[in-house]
């Protein structure tokens, strides 16, 4: 069990707290939903919170949302496996040494930039990286907040479907 620390007002908006809230909501959903197959063919249309995700998915039933939320939790906890890296690993025996040596020599030729160009680029890139980081951080926190709401909504909807617990919770 994780030890809870007292959070300051600034920490409420932290990425760490957003991830913990999402993981906690999905864990609660996972513990509540004892028979996930009951979610199959249950339409999402009745829930405005869940239907916002429906447009991005081919399947629009509650079970697909349940699986998606669990998959995202796994990616957060264990890291995202890069599909390209998996594909390379599968085809590792097909890649010849000449291809890898050619890419090494091409990367060596790009390393011969002048140092004054690099200094200007580094300064601009540093400012740009900070803006990019802040942009993506805000976006990630927003997405995690929506996913947390969807996990909570799915949990409530499951309780309602099977007739357990307080429906208004």
XYZ file of C-alpha atoms in Angstrom:
169
model
C 0.000 0.000 0.000
C 1.322 3.445 -0.917
C 2.027 5.923 1.815
C -0.030 9.089 1.362
C 1.719 12.392 1.882
C -0.024 15.624 2.758
C -0.321 17.631 -0.431
C 0.140 21.344 -0.785
C -2.183 23.411 -3.016
C 0.473 23.488 -5.763
C 0.810 19.698 -5.718
C -2.891 19.197 -6.455
C -2.156 19.991 -10.092
C 0.917 17.794 -10.340
C 1.292 15.114 -12.978
C 2.130 12.630 -10.231
C -1.217 13.258 -8.508
C -3.089 13.072 -11.816
C -1.496 9.684 -12.521
C -2.215 8.430 -9.002
C -5.853 9.539 -9.247
C -6.258 7.755 -12.572
C -4.557 4.579 -11.370
C -6.653 4.631 -8.184
C -9.885 5.056 -10.173
C -8.950 2.195 -12.517
C -7.954 -0.018 -9.572
C -11.321 0.736 -7.943
C -13.066 -0.027 -11.240
C -11.124 -3.281 -11.572
C -11.997 -4.351 -8.008
C -15.659 -3.419 -8.419
C -16.206 -5.075 -11.781
C -16.096 -8.734 -10.856
C -17.567 -9.981 -14.145
C -16.249 -7.745 -16.939
C -18.064 -9.796 -19.587
C -21.334 -8.305 -18.300
C -20.180 -5.057 -19.897
C -20.200 -6.593 -23.377
C -22.877 -5.149 -25.618
C -23.859 -2.546 -22.999
C -24.026 0.665 -25.050
C -22.132 3.763 -24.005
C -24.745 6.126 -25.449
C -26.377 6.763 -22.067
C -23.234 8.237 -20.511
C -22.016 11.597 -21.772
C -18.675 11.142 -19.983
C -17.973 7.851 -21.724
C -19.471 8.755 -25.085
C -16.791 11.430 -25.556
C -14.266 8.602 -25.853
C -16.523 6.588 -28.170
C -15.642 8.672 -31.235
C -12.017 7.559 -30.958
C -12.864 3.879 -30.753
C -14.335 1.393 -33.218
C -16.223 -0.501 -30.543
C -18.656 1.512 -28.479
C -19.606 -0.861 -25.678
C -18.714 -0.568 -22.007
C -16.389 -3.576 -22.177
C -14.132 -1.892 -24.744
C -13.865 1.163 -22.472
C -13.036 -1.087 -19.527
C -10.250 -2.758 -21.520
C -8.940 0.593 -22.789
C -8.730 2.086 -19.284
C -6.916 -0.985 -17.988
C -4.511 -0.841 -20.928
C -3.704 2.815 -20.275
C -3.122 2.041 -16.589
C -0.702 -0.734 -17.580
C 1.135 1.649 -19.917
C 1.506 4.219 -17.131
C 2.699 1.654 -14.605
C 5.012 -0.349 -16.858
C 5.820 2.011 -19.720
C 4.644 2.126 -23.292
C 6.053 -0.534 -25.528
C 7.062 0.974 -28.807
C 5.437 -0.862 -31.703
C 8.362 -0.042 -33.961
C 10.814 -1.529 -31.462
C 8.710 -4.696 -31.230
C 8.628 -4.961 -35.010
C 12.397 -4.517 -35.237
C 12.882 -7.171 -32.602
C 10.716 -9.618 -34.569
C 12.585 -8.904 -37.780
C 15.997 -8.622 -36.128
C 17.448 -11.471 -38.098
C 16.461 -9.848 -41.406
C 18.401 -6.645 -40.813
C 21.844 -6.869 -42.336
C 25.005 -5.431 -40.885
C 25.445 -3.218 -43.935
C 22.229 -1.326 -43.156
C 23.327 -0.635 -39.602
C 26.831 0.429 -40.688
C 25.334 2.748 -43.329
C 23.143 4.448 -40.745
C 26.146 4.808 -38.430
C 28.223 6.513 -41.118
C 25.359 8.872 -42.022
C 24.907 9.861 -38.380
C 28.645 10.507 -38.122
C 28.509 12.897 -41.093
C 25.759 14.961 -39.452
C 27.901 15.310 -36.332
C 30.292 17.635 -38.152
C 28.244 20.828 -37.651
C 30.086 23.989 -36.648
C 30.127 24.793 -32.930
C 28.672 28.324 -33.350
C 25.618 26.926 -35.146
C 25.201 24.372 -32.366
C 25.305 27.055 -29.631
C 22.535 29.098 -31.301
C 20.472 25.978 -31.911
C 20.931 24.774 -28.324
C 19.694 28.098 -26.902
C 16.618 28.168 -29.153
C 15.983 24.482 -28.599
C 16.176 24.941 -24.809
C 13.414 27.547 -24.859
C 11.403 25.512 -27.329
C 11.779 22.333 -25.269
C 10.475 24.077 -22.165
C 7.405 25.319 -24.039
C 6.851 21.887 -25.569
C 7.172 20.234 -22.181
C 4.664 22.611 -20.571
C 2.236 22.175 -23.470
C 2.375 18.388 -23.261
C 2.251 18.378 -19.462
C -0.963 20.410 -19.448
C -2.409 18.140 -22.135
C -1.434 14.964 -20.286
C -2.944 16.220 -17.036
C -6.160 17.076 -18.878
C -6.353 13.661 -20.514
C -5.652 11.869 -17.231
C -8.396 13.899 -15.552
C -10.905 12.893 -18.237
C -9.834 9.247 -18.084
C -10.217 9.290 -14.284
C -13.770 10.612 -14.681
C -14.499 7.912 -17.238
C -13.194 5.144 -14.957
C -15.380 6.460 -12.123
C -18.364 6.726 -14.468
C -17.848 3.184 -15.752
C -17.690 1.903 -12.167
C -20.961 3.667 -11.306
C -22.606 2.396 -14.481
C -21.541 -1.190 -13.721
C -23.004 -0.926 -10.221
C -26.232 0.361 -11.709
C -26.349 -2.429 -14.337
C -25.877 -5.207 -11.783
C -27.879 -3.488 -9.058
C -25.230 -3.135 -6.357
C -24.291 -0.271 -4.078
C -25.580 3.274 -4.088
C -26.341 4.355 -7.633
C -25.681 8.002 -6.986
C -22.142 7.516 -5.735
